[in-house]
mmCIF file of C-alpha atoms in Angstrom:
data_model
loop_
_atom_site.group_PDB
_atom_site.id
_atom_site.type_symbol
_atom_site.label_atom_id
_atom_site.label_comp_id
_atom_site.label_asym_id
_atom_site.label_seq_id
_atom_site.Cartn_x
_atom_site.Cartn_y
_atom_site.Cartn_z
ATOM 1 C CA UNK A 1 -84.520 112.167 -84.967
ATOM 2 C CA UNK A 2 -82.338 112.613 -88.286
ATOM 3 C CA UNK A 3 -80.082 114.195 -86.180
ATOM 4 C CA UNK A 4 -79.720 111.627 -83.821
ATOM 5 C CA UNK A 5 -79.512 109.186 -86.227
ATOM 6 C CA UNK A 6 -76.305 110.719 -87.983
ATOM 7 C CA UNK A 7 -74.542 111.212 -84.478
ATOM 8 C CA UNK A 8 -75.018 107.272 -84.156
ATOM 9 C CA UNK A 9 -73.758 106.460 -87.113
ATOM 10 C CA UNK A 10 -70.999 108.735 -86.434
ATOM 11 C CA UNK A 11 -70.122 106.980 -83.686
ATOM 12 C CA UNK A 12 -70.873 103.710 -85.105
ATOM 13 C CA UNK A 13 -68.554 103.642 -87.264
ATOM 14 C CA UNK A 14 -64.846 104.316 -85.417
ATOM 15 C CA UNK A 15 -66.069 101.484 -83.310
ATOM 16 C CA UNK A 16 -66.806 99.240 -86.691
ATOM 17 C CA UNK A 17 -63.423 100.032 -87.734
ATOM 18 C CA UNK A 18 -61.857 98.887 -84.625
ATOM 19 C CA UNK A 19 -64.122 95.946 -84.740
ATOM 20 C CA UNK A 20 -62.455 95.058 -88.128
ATOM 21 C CA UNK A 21 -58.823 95.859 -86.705
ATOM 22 C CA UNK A 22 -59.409 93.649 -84.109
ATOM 23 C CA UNK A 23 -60.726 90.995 -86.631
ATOM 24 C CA UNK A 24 -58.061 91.219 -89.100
ATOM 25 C CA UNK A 25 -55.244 90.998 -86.476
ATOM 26 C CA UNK A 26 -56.412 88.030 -84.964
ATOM 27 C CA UNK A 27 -57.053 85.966 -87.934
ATOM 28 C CA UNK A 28 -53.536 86.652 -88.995
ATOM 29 C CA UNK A 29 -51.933 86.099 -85.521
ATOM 30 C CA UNK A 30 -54.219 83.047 -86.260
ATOM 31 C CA UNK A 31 -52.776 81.741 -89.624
ATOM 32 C CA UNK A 32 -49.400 83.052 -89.186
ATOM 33 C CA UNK A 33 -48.209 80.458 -86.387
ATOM 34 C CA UNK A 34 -49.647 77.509 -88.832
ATOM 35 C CA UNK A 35 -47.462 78.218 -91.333
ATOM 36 C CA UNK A 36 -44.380 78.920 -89.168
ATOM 37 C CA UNK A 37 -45.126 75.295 -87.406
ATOM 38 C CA UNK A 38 -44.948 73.661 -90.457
ATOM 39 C CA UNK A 39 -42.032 75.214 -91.279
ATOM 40 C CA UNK A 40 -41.116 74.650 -87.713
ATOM 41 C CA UNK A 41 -41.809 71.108 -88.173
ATOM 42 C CA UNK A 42 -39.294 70.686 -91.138
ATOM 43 C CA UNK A 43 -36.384 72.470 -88.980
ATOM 44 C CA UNK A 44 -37.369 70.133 -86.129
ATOM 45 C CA UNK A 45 -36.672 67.479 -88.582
ATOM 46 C CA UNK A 46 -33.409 68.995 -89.802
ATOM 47 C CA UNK A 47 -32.207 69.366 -86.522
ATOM 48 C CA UNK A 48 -33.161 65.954 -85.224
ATOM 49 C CA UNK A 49 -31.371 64.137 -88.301
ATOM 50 C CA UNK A 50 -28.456 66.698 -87.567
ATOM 51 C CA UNK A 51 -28.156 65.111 -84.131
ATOM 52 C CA UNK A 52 -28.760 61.712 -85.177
ATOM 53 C CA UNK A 53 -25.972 62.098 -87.423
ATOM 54 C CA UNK A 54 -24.054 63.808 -84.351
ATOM 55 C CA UNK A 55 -24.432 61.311 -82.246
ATOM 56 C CA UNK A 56 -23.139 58.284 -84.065
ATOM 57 C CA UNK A 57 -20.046 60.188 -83.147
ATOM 58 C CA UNK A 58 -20.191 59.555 -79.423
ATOM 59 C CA UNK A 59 -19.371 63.296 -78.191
ATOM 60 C CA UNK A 60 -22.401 64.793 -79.944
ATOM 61 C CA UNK A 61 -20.411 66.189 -82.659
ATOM 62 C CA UNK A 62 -20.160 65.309 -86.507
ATOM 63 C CA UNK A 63 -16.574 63.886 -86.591
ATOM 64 C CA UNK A 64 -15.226 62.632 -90.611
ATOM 65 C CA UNK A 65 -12.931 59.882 -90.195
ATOM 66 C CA UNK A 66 -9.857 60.063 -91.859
ATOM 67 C CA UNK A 67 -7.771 57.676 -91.160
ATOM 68 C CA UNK A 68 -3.938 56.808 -92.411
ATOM 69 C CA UNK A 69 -3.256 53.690 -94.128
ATOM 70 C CA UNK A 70 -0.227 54.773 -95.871
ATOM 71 C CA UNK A 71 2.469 53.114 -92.991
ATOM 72 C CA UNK A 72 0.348 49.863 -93.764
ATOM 73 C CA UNK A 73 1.382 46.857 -95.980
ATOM 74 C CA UNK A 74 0.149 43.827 -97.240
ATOM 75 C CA UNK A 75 1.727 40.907 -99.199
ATOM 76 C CA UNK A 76 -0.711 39.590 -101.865
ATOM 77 C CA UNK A 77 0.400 36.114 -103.144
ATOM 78 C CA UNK A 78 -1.384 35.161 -106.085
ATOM 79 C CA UNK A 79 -1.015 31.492 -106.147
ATOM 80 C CA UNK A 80 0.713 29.116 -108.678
ATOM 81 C CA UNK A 81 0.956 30.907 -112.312
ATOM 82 C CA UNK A 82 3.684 29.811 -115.045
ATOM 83 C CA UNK A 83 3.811 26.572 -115.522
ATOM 84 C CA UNK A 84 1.606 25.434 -112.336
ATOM 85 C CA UNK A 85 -1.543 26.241 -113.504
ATOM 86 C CA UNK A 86 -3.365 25.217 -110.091
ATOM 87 C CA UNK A 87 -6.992 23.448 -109.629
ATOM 88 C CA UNK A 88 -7.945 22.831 -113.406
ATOM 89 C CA UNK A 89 -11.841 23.389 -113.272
ATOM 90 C CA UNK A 90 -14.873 21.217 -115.160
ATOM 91 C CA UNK A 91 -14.782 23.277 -117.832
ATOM 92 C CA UNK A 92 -11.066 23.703 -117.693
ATOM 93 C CA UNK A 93 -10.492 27.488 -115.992
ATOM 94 C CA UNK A 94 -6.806 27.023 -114.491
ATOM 95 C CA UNK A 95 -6.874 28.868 -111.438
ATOM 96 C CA UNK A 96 -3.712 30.656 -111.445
ATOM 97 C CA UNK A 97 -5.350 33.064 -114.122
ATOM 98 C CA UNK A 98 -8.350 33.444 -111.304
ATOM 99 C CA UNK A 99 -6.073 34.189 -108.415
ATOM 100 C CA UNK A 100 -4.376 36.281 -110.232
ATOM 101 C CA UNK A 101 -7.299 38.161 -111.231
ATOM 102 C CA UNK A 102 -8.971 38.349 -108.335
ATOM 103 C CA UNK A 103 -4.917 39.194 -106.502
ATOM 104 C CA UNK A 104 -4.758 42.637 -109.477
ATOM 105 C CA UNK A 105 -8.312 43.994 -108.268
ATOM 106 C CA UNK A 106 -7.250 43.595 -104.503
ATOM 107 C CA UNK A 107 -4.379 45.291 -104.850
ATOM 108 C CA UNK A 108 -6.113 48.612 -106.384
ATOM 109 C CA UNK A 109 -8.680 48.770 -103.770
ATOM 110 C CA UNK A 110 -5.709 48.413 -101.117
ATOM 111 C CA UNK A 111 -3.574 51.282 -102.723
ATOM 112 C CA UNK A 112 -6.649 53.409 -103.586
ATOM 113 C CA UNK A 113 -7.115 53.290 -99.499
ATOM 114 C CA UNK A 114 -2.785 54.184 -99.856
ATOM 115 C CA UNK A 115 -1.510 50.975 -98.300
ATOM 116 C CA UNK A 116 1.746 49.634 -99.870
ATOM 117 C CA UNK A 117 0.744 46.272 -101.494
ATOM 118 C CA UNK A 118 3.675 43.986 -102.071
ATOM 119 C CA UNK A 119 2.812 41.256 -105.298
ATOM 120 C CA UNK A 120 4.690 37.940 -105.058
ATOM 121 C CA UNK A 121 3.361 38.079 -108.531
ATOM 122 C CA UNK A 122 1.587 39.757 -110.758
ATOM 123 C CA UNK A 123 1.954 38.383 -114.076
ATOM 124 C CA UNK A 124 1.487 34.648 -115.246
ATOM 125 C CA UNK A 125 4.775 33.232 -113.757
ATOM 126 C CA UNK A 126 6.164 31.654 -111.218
ATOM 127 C CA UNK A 127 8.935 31.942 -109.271
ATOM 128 C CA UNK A 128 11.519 29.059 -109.670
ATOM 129 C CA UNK A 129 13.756 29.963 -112.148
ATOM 130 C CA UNK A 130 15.671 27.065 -115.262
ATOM 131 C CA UNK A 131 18.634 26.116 -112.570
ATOM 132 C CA UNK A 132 16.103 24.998 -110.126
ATOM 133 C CA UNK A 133 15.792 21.197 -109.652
ATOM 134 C CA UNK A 134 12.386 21.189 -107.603
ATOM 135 C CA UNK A 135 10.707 24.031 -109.278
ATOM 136 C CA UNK A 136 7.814 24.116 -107.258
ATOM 137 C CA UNK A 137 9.878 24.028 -103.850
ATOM 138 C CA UNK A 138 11.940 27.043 -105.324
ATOM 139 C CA UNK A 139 8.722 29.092 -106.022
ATOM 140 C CA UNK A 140 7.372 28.577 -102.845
ATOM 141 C CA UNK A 141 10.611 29.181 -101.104
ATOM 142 C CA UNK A 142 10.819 32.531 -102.598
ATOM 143 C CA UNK A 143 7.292 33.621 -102.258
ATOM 144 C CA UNK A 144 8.484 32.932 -98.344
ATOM 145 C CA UNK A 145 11.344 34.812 -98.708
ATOM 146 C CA UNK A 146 9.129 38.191 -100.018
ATOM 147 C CA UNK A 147 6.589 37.399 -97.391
ATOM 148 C CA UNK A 148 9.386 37.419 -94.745
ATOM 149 C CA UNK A 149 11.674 39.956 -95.672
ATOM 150 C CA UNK A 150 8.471 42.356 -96.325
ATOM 151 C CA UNK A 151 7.574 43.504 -92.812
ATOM 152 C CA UNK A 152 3.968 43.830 -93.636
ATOM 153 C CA UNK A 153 1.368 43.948 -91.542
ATOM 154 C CA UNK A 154 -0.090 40.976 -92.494
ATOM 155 C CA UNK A 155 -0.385 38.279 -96.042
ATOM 156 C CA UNK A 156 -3.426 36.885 -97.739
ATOM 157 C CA UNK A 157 -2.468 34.336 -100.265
ATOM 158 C CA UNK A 158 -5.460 33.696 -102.931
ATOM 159 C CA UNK A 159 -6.004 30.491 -104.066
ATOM 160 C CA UNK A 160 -9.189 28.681 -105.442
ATOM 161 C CA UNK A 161 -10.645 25.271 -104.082
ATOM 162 C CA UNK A 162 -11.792 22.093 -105.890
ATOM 163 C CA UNK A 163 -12.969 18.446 -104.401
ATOM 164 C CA UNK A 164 -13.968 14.881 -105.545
ATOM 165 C CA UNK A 165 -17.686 16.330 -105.394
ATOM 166 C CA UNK A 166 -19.378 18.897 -107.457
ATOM 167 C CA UNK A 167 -21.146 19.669 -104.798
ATOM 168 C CA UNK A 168 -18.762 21.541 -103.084
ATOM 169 C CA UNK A 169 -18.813 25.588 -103.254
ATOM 170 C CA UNK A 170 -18.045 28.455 -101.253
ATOM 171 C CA UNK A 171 -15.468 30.536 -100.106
ATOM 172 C CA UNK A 172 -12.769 29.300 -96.935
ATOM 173 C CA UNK A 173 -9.942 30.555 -95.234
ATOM 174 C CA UNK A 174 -7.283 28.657 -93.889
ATOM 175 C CA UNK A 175 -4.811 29.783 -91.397
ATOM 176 C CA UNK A 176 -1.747 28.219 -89.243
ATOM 177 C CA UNK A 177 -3.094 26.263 -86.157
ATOM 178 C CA UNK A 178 -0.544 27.713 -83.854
ATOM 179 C CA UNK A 179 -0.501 31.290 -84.827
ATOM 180 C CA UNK A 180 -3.261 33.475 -82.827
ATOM 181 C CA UNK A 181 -3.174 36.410 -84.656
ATOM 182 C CA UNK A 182 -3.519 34.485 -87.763
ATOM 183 C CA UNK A 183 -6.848 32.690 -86.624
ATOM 184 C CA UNK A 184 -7.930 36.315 -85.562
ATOM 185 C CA UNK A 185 -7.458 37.515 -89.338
ATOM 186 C CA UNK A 186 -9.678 34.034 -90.599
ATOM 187 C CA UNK A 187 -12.099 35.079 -88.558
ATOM 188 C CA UNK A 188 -12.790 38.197 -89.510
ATOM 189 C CA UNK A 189 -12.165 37.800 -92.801
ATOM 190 C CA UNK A 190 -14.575 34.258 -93.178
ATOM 191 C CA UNK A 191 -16.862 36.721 -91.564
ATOM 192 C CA UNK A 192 -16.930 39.256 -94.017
ATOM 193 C CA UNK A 193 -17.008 36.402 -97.083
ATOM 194 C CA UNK A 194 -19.884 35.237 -95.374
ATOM 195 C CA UNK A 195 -22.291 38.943 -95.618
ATOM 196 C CA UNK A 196 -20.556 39.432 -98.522
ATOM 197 C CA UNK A 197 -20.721 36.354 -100.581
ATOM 198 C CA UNK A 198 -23.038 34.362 -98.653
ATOM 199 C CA UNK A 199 -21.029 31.373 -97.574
ATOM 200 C CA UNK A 200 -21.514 29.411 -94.644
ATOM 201 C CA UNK A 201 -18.224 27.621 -94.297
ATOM 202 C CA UNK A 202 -16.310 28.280 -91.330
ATOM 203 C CA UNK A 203 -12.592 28.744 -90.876
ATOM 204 C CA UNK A 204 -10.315 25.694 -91.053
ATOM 205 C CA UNK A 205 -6.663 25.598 -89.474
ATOM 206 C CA UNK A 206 -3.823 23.707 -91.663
ATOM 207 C CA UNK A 207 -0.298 23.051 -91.030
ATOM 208 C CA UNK A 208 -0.104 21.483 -94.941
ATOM 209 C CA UNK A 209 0.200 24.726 -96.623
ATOM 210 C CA UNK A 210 3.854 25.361 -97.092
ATOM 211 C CA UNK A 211 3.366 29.292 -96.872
ATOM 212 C CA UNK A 212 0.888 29.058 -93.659
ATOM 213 C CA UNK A 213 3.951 26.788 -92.005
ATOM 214 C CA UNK A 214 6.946 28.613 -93.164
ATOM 215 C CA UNK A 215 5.446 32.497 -93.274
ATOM 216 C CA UNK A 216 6.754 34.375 -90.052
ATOM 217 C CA UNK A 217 4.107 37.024 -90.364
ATOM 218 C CA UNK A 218 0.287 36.650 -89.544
ATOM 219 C CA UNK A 219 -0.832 34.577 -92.756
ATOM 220 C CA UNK A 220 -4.554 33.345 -93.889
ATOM 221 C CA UNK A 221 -5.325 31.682 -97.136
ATOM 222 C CA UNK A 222 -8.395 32.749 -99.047
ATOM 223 C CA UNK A 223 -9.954 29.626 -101.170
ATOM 224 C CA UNK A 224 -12.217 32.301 -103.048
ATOM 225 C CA UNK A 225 -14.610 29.541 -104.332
ATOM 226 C CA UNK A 226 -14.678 25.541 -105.927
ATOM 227 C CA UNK A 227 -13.363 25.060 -109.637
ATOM 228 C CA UNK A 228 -14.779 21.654 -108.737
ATOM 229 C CA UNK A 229 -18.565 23.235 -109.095
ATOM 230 C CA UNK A 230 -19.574 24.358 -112.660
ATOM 231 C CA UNK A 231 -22.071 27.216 -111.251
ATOM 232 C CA UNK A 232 -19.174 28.558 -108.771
ATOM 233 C CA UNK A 233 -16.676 28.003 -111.422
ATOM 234 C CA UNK A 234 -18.667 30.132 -114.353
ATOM 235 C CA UNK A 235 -19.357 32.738 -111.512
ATOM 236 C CA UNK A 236 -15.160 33.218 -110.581
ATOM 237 C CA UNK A 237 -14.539 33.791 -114.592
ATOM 238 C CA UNK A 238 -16.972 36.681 -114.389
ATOM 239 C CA UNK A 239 -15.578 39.833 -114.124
ATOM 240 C CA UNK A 240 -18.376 41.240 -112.032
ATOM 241 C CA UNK A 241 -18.279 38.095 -109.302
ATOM 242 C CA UNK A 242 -14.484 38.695 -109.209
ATOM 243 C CA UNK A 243 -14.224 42.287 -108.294
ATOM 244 C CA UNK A 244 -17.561 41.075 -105.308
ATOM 245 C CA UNK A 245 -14.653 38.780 -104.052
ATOM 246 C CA UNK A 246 -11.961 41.331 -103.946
ATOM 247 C CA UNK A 247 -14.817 44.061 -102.280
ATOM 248 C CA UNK A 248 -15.086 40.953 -99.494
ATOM 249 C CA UNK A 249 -11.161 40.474 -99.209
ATOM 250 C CA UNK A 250 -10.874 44.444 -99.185
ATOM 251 C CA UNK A 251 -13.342 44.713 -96.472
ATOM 252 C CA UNK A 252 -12.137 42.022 -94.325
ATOM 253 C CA UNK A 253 -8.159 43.736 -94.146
ATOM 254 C CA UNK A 254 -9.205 46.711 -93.854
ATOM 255 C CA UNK A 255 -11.606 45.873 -90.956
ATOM 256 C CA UNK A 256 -8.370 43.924 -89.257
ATOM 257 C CA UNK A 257 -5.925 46.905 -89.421
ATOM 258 C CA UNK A 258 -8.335 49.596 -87.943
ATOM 259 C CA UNK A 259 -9.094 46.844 -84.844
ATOM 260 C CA UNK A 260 -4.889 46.618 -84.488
ATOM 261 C CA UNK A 261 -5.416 50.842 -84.601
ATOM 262 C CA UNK A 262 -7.722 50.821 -81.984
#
């Protein structure tokens, strides 16, 4: 019987062993495939964020945009300045200073993007000159004569609004009633003042403005906000609410030459 006994456990325990084997090779075949799904899960994730990312490119791969401004131009007329100071608000901000402002911070977001900006102005003048009898026809005549001899693609002229009632706020653009192209530009742009500085007036054509009537290139005019409102006014003398407006006017060209690229 001893004898017995030790040939059992002899062959007992090879078949333990493989026992245990067996065991230990399942539990990690097991565990193994848990942790590769969750890292599975994560590359899933990658890859799903990658195509995302692909497919807002239409041909399902990542494409950068780079796109070249630097054949573009715009004419930025800063209105009044010199003597003309402009809408004189409540609390007496002339508005050339504002248009002015508002014109300079425009004009390094447009080159920044490397499209030639042309200035009618861009210090406090005008541009009538002593021998002129009717300085303020002269200015505007040659303001026309820069616009038209320019060959941009397209002028914003930046002005700031006031009325009889305090009331009165929000940002307008104005554009020549028979000029399509023109309108097309409000649009857009009254669009973009709208997301961008939240007002709901709409665009208004004019055939009083001597630049809209006398410019022979697609022409808006951007009343930026009322002097005529204390709360507006305080908000355009701020150097923060300023640079929002020139972000909107920014947007809005920009968004109107890559439609004429199209």
């Amino acid at each position: 019987m001893p004898e017995k006994a030790d040939i059992s456990r002899t062959l007992l325990l090879p078949f333990m062993s493989i026992i245990l084997l067996v065991a230990v090779y399942m539990t990690a075949n097991v565990l193994l495939p848990l942790k590769a799904s969750g890292k599975g899960s994560k590359e899933s994730e990658d890859v799903q964020e990658r195509q995302h990312l692909s497919d807002d490119a239409g041909d399902g791969e990542v494409v950068e945009m780079n796109i070249n401004f630097s054949e573009k131009c715009i004419v930025i007329d800063s209105g009044h300045g010199g003597a003309d100071p402009g809408k004189v608000g409540v609390a007496g901000t002339n508005e050339k200073e504002i248009n002015l402002a508002i014109a300079k911070k425009l004009q390094e977001r447009l080159e920044d993007a490397q499209i030639n900006v042309i200035m009618t102005r861009d210090t406090d003048n005008d541009l009538s000159v002593e021998s002129d009898k009717s300085k303020k026809k002269a200015d505007l005549e040659r303001r026309c004569d820069i616009i038209n001899s320019s060959g941009a693609d397209m002028v914003i002229s930046i002005h700031q609004n006031s009325y009889v009632t305090p009331k009165a706020e929000g940002a307008q653009v104005f554009y020549y009633k028979k000029s399509e192209e023109s309108k097309r530009i409000a649009q857009i742009m009254q669009g973009i003042l709208g997301e961008k500085l939240g007002t709901t007036r709409q665009i208004k054509s004019d055939v009083n403005y001597y630049i809209l009537l006398h410019s022979k290139l697609p022409t808006i005019i951007s009343e930026c906000g009322f002097l005529s409102n204390p709360e507006e006014e305080q908000r355009l003398c701020t150097e923060e609410y300023q640079e929002k407006v020139a972000d909107a006017l920014y947007c809005g060209i920009i968004e109107y030459l890559m439609m004429n690229m199209k």
